């Protein structure tokens, strides 16, 4: 029972490079989310998806792109990484109802040099 | 906009009771969650409130007052392993089910 996984767990990249963070869930959850967590800001929503091929912006979407061609996968791409995107990125998923618990992946720690 | 406030840090003694408060001002309300997050780990679900009142789950209880925009998480019989950050999160009615998080309360349990 894998649940929700993220890869890579750690990533170091350079300014201007493209980076893709992967998220995979095995529950067939409809909703998937990407958050970033920074000191002093807490968790902030980047993008979310209600179903395959349906995505929407969150609070801090600039510089990020998402896609969801399959229900179980929700990759997050940094098109041209900047130092301000150094953060811990969490993927989460939940079922159809608004009141359902969101389950978080283990996180990806990204350092942009 | 959305505003969720909780204390930054709290300290309590092993075996004691601690109450972590959360106040919110959001556009609509579809429920309030509490998550626990140990250092270097992912948040894990503790409780959910959508109606006013107290929800009890073992050593942890969560209270909600929608009219006051207020919630608290009550931790009883504190253990050292309860040292963690506690995150209050609200689902506004226009958020598409996404959570709006407070900045979290870092709880240190001392012997």
mmCIF file of C-alpha atoms in Angstrom:
data_model
loop_
_atom_site.group_PDB
_atom_site.id
_atom_site.type_symbol
_atom_site.label_atom_id
_atom_site.label_comp_id
_atom_site.label_asym_id
_atom_site.label_seq_id
_atom_site.Cartn_x
_atom_site.Cartn_y
_atom_site.Cartn_z
ATOM 1 C CA UNK A 1 0.000 0.000 0.000
ATOM 2 C CA UNK A 2 2.162 2.848 -1.311
ATOM 3 C CA UNK A 3 -0.353 5.667 -0.721
ATOM 4 C CA UNK A 4 1.115 8.884 -2.013
ATOM 5 C CA UNK A 5 4.729 9.159 -3.106
ATOM 6 C CA UNK A 6 6.932 11.961 -4.368
ATOM 7 C CA UNK A 7 10.158 11.917 -6.327
ATOM 8 C CA UNK A 8 12.845 12.955 -6.091
ATOM 9 C CA UNK A 9 12.993 13.444 -2.332
ATOM 10 C CA UNK A 10 15.929 15.836 -2.640
ATOM 11 C CA UNK A 11 16.996 17.929 -5.608
ATOM 12 C CA UNK A 12 19.700 20.502 -6.200
ATOM 13 C CA UNK A 13 19.525 22.510 -9.389
ATOM 14 C CA UNK A 14 20.772 25.752 -10.856
ATOM 15 C CA UNK A 15 18.980 28.961 -11.679
ATOM 16 C CA UNK A 16 17.332 28.815 -15.086
ATOM 17 C CA UNK A 17 17.058 25.032 -15.332
ATOM 18 C CA UNK A 18 13.777 23.210 -15.756
ATOM 19 C CA UNK A 19 12.848 20.866 -12.930
ATOM 20 C CA UNK A 20 9.940 18.430 -12.650
ATOM 21 C CA UNK A 21 8.709 17.095 -9.343
ATOM 22 C CA UNK A 22 6.638 13.934 -9.500
ATOM 23 C CA UNK A 23 3.639 12.927 -7.409
ATOM 24 C CA UNK A 24 1.876 9.575 -7.567
ATOM 25 C CA UNK A 25 -1.069 8.266 -5.546
ATOM 26 C CA UNK A 26 -2.570 4.805 -5.465
ATOM 27 C CA UNK A 27 -5.974 5.618 -3.927
ATOM 28 C CA UNK A 28 -7.652 6.858 -7.130
ATOM 29 C CA UNK A 29 -8.366 10.114 -5.321
ATOM 30 C CA UNK A 30 -10.035 12.746 -7.469
ATOM 31 C CA UNK A 31 -8.307 15.772 -5.970
ATOM 32 C CA UNK A 32 -4.586 16.430 -5.957
ATOM 33 C CA UNK A 33 -2.724 19.463 -4.670
ATOM 34 C CA UNK A 34 0.731 21.001 -4.686
ATOM 35 C CA UNK A 35 1.886 23.102 -1.737
ATOM 36 C CA UNK A 36 5.163 24.732 -0.910
ATOM 37 C CA UNK A 37 6.345 25.237 2.655
ATOM 38 C CA UNK A 38 8.697 28.030 3.635
ATOM 39 C CA UNK A 39 9.766 29.385 7.002
ATOM 40 C CA UNK A 40 7.533 32.259 7.985
ATOM 41 C CA UNK A 41 4.875 31.422 5.425
ATOM 42 C CA UNK A 42 3.562 28.022 6.294
ATOM 43 C CA UNK A 43 2.037 25.869 3.571
ATOM 44 C CA UNK A 44 0.850 27.706 0.474
ATOM 45 C CA UNK A 45 -1.125 26.245 -2.402
ATOM 46 C CA UNK A 46 0.515 26.342 -5.833
ATOM 47 C CA UNK A 47 -1.929 24.395 -8.024
ATOM 48 C CA UNK A 48 -4.652 21.849 -7.594
ATOM 49 C CA UNK A 49 -6.583 19.432 -9.758
ATOM 50 C CA UNK A 50 -10.133 18.180 -9.364
ATOM 51 C CA UNK A 51 -9.745 15.338 -11.897
ATOM 52 C CA UNK A 52 -7.692 14.291 -14.891
ATOM 53 C CA UNK A 53 -7.260 17.201 -17.323
ATOM 54 C CA UNK A 54 -8.742 19.697 -14.820
ATOM 55 C CA UNK A 55 -6.308 22.007 -13.038
ATOM 56 C CA UNK A 56 -6.558 25.378 -11.345
ATOM 57 C CA UNK A 57 -4.255 27.962 -9.825
ATOM 58 C CA UNK A 58 -3.716 28.389 -6.122
ATOM 59 C CA UNK A 59 -2.185 31.225 -4.144
ATOM 60 C CA UNK A 60 1.347 31.160 -5.626
ATOM 61 C CA UNK A 61 1.238 29.692 -9.195
ATOM 62 C CA UNK A 62 3.744 31.959 -10.960
ATOM 63 C CA UNK A 63 6.737 30.095 -12.383
ATOM 64 C CA UNK A 64 5.071 26.679 -12.111
ATOM 65 C CA UNK A 65 3.248 24.447 -14.575
ATOM 66 C CA UNK A 66 1.159 21.355 -13.831
ATOM 67 C CA UNK A 67 -0.527 18.660 -15.843
ATOM 68 C CA UNK A 68 -2.753 15.727 -15.021
ATOM 69 C CA UNK A 69 -3.149 13.303 -17.880
ATOM 70 C CA UNK A 70 -3.771 10.374 -15.500
ATOM 71 C CA UNK A 71 -5.713 10.386 -12.243
ATOM 72 C CA UNK A 72 -2.816 8.964 -10.252
ATOM 73 C CA UNK A 73 -0.089 11.390 -11.363
ATOM 74 C CA UNK A 74 0.256 15.124 -10.851
ATOM 75 C CA UNK A 75 3.696 16.433 -11.876
ATOM 76 C CA UNK A 76 4.830 19.956 -11.028
ATOM 77 C CA UNK A 77 7.310 21.668 -13.360
ATOM 78 C CA UNK A 78 9.442 24.681 -12.620
ATOM 79 C CA UNK A 79 9.999 26.046 -16.094
ATOM 80 C CA UNK A 80 13.051 28.158 -15.253
ATOM 81 C CA UNK A 81 14.038 27.696 -11.639
ATOM 82 C CA UNK A 82 14.784 30.733 -9.478
ATOM 83 C CA UNK A 83 16.389 30.946 -6.044
ATOM 84 C CA UNK A 84 13.064 32.034 -4.575
ATOM 85 C CA UNK A 85 11.702 28.606 -5.502
ATOM 86 C CA UNK A 86 14.019 26.937 -3.009
ATOM 87 C CA UNK A 87 11.501 25.281 -0.726
ATOM 88 C CA UNK A 88 9.945 22.053 0.472
ATOM 89 C CA UNK A 89 7.206 20.903 -1.878
ATOM 90 C CA UNK A 90 4.348 18.711 -0.699
ATOM 91 C CA UNK A 91 1.854 16.914 -2.845
ATOM 92 C CA UNK A 92 -1.497 15.919 -1.338
ATOM 93 C CA UNK A 93 -4.620 14.084 -2.448
ATOM 94 C CA UNK A 94 -8.195 13.700 -1.275
ATOM 95 C CA UNK A 95 -11.484 12.161 -2.299
ATOM 96 C CA UNK A 96 -14.530 13.766 -3.887
ATOM 97 C CA UNK A 97 -16.030 15.506 -0.900
ATOM 98 C CA UNK A 98 -14.736 18.875 0.306
ATOM 99 C CA UNK A 99 -14.701 17.564 3.824
ATOM 100 C CA UNK A 100 -12.443 14.627 3.122
ATOM 101 C CA UNK A 101 -9.007 14.520 4.638
ATOM 102 C CA UNK A 102 -6.067 15.516 2.489
ATOM 103 C CA UNK A 103 -3.191 13.057 2.688
ATOM 104 C CA UNK A 104 0.282 14.407 2.147
ATOM 105 C CA UNK A 105 3.254 12.881 0.421
ATOM 106 C CA UNK A 106 6.690 12.884 2.114
ATOM 107 C CA UNK A 107 7.828 16.069 0.379
ATOM 108 C CA UNK A 108 10.585 17.093 -2.013
ATOM 109 C CA UNK A 109 13.336 19.346 -0.715
ATOM 110 C CA UNK A 110 14.471 21.574 -3.586
ATOM 111 C CA UNK A 111 17.543 23.812 -3.515
ATOM 112 C CA UNK A 112 18.073 26.238 -6.381
ATOM 113 C CA UNK A 113 21.608 27.604 -6.569
ATOM 114 C CA UNK B 1 -8.524 37.514 1.495
ATOM 115 C CA UNK B 2 -7.884 34.690 3.901
ATOM 116 C CA UNK B 3 -6.398 35.202 7.342
ATOM 117 C CA UNK B 4 -5.609 32.373 9.729
ATOM 118 C CA UNK B 5 -3.774 33.136 12.954
ATOM 119 C CA UNK B 6 -2.189 30.865 15.517
ATOM 120 C CA UNK B 7 0.586 31.382 18.052
ATOM 121 C CA UNK B 8 4.081 30.837 16.700
ATOM 122 C CA UNK B 9 5.473 28.843 19.607
ATOM 123 C CA UNK B 10 4.301 27.187 22.806
ATOM 124 C CA UNK B 11 6.032 25.209 25.533
ATOM 125 C CA UNK B 12 4.410 22.742 27.903
ATOM 126 C CA UNK B 13 5.443 20.075 30.360
ATOM 127 C CA UNK B 14 5.155 16.342 29.874
ATOM 128 C CA UNK B 15 1.884 15.063 31.346
ATOM 129 C CA UNK B 16 0.196 18.471 31.221
ATOM 130 C CA UNK B 17 -2.602 19.823 29.030
ATOM 131 C CA UNK B 18 -2.051 22.424 26.317
ATOM 132 C CA UNK B 19 -4.526 24.383 24.196
ATOM 133 C CA UNK B 20 -3.493 25.724 20.789
ATOM 134 C CA UNK B 21 -5.785 28.431 19.456
ATOM 135 C CA UNK B 22 -6.611 29.315 15.883
ATOM 136 C CA UNK B 23 -8.661 32.247 14.626
ATOM 137 C CA UNK B 24 -9.721 32.661 11.028
ATOM 138 C CA UNK B 25 -11.320 35.110 8.655
ATOM 139 C CA UNK B 26 -12.094 33.486 5.327
ATOM 140 C CA UNK B 27 -14.507 33.896 2.454
ATOM 141 C CA UNK B 28 -17.013 31.238 3.412
ATOM 142 C CA UNK B 29 -16.342 28.118 5.404
ATOM 143 C CA UNK B 30 -16.377 24.440 4.519
ATOM 144 C CA UNK B 31 -14.559 23.071 7.523
ATOM 145 C CA UNK B 32 -11.442 23.352 9.666
ATOM 146 C CA UNK B 33 -8.636 20.817 9.951
ATOM 147 C CA UNK B 34 -5.808 20.327 12.385
ATOM 148 C CA UNK B 35 -2.635 18.653 11.203
ATOM 149 C CA UNK B 36 0.471 17.585 13.085
ATOM 150 C CA UNK B 37 3.874 17.942 11.468
ATOM 151 C CA UNK B 38 7.085 16.612 12.965
ATOM 152 C CA UNK B 39 10.308 18.238 11.824
ATOM 153 C CA UNK B 40 11.337 17.069 8.379
ATOM 154 C CA UNK B 41 8.139 15.115 7.837
ATOM 155 C CA UNK B 42 4.805 15.536 6.065
ATOM 156 C CA UNK B 43 1.709 16.893 7.819
ATOM 157 C CA UNK B 44 -0.583 14.187 9.175
ATOM 158 C CA UNK B 45 -4.293 14.544 9.859
ATOM 159 C CA UNK B 46 -5.475 15.040 13.441
ATOM 160 C CA UNK B 47 -9.040 16.317 13.327
ATOM 161 C CA UNK B 48 -11.810 17.898 11.314
ATOM 162 C CA UNK B 49 -14.621 20.221 12.477
ATOM 163 C CA UNK B 50 -17.424 21.632 10.388
ATOM 164 C CA UNK B 51 -20.120 22.085 13.051
ATOM 165 C CA UNK B 52 -19.810 24.004 16.303
ATOM 166 C CA UNK B 53 -18.682 22.051 19.302
ATOM 167 C CA UNK B 54 -16.050 19.693 20.577
ATOM 168 C CA UNK B 55 -14.735 16.629 18.782
ATOM 169 C CA UNK B 56 -12.787 14.239 20.981
ATOM 170 C CA UNK B 57 -10.341 11.658 19.718
ATOM 171 C CA UNK B 58 -8.244 10.017 22.386
ATOM 172 C CA UNK B 59 -5.793 12.481 23.917
ATOM 173 C CA UNK B 60 -6.630 15.095 21.277
ATOM 174 C CA UNK B 61 -9.780 17.217 21.080
ATOM 175 C CA UNK B 62 -10.730 19.999 18.714
ATOM 176 C CA UNK B 63 -13.308 22.725 19.228
ATOM 177 C CA UNK B 64 -14.997 25.023 16.725
ATOM 178 C CA UNK B 65 -17.077 28.183 17.006
ATOM 179 C CA UNK B 66 -18.091 29.334 13.532
ATOM 180 C CA UNK B 67 -19.717 32.547 14.760
ATOM 181 C CA UNK B 68 -16.445 33.583 16.408
ATOM 182 C CA UNK B 69 -14.143 32.254 13.683
ATOM 183 C CA UNK B 70 -12.306 30.330 16.368
ATOM 184 C CA UNK B 71 -10.978 26.867 16.970
ATOM 185 C CA UNK B 72 -8.651 25.224 19.424
ATOM 186 C CA UNK B 73 -6.769 21.961 19.620
ATOM 187 C CA UNK B 74 -6.502 20.476 23.100
ATOM 188 C CA UNK B 75 -3.767 17.986 23.838
ATOM 189 C CA UNK B 76 -4.002 16.050 27.104
ATOM 190 C CA UNK B 77 -1.437 13.950 28.952
ATOM 191 C CA UNK B 78 1.345 15.424 26.886
ATOM 192 C CA UNK B 79 4.119 13.139 25.763
ATOM 193 C CA UNK B 80 7.565 14.021 24.469
ATOM 194 C CA UNK B 81 6.576 12.734 21.028
ATOM 195 C CA UNK B 82 3.912 15.471 20.876
ATOM 196 C CA UNK B 83 6.682 18.001 20.236
ATOM 197 C CA UNK B 84 5.824 19.090 16.699
ATOM 198 C CA UNK B 85 4.196 21.835 14.688
ATOM 199 C CA UNK B 86 0.409 21.980 14.731
ATOM 200 C CA UNK B 87 -1.215 23.403 11.636
ATOM 201 C CA UNK B 88 -4.671 24.916 11.515
ATOM 202 C CA UNK B 89 -6.238 24.857 8.045
ATOM 203 C CA UNK B 90 -9.562 26.103 6.722
ATOM 204 C CA UNK B 91 -11.428 25.234 3.525
ATOM 205 C CA UNK B 92 -13.057 28.462 2.313
ATOM 206 C CA UNK B 93 -16.220 27.877 0.329
ATOM 207 C CA UNK B 94 -14.666 29.264 -2.864
ATOM 208 C CA UNK B 95 -11.348 27.418 -2.735
ATOM 209 C CA UNK B 96 -12.168 24.307 -4.717
ATOM 210 C CA UNK B 97 -11.450 22.134 -1.677
ATOM 211 C CA UNK B 98 -7.924 23.473 -1.228
ATOM 212 C CA UNK B 99 -6.770 24.130 2.306
ATOM 213 C CA UNK B 100 -5.713 27.553 3.556
ATOM 214 C CA UNK B 101 -3.119 27.009 6.256
ATOM 215 C CA UNK B 102 -2.044 29.100 9.182
ATOM 216 C CA UNK B 103 1.694 29.384 9.742
ATOM 217 C CA UNK B 104 1.623 26.688 12.387
ATOM 218 C CA UNK B 105 2.344 26.521 16.108
ATOM 219 C CA UNK B 106 5.597 24.901 17.179
ATOM 220 C CA UNK B 107 4.987 22.994 20.420
ATOM 221 C CA UNK B 108 7.880 21.950 22.616
ATOM 222 C CA UNK B 109 7.165 19.410 25.340
ATOM 223 C CA UNK B 110 9.712 19.462 28.156
ATOM 224 C CA UNK B 111 10.390 16.800 30.795
#
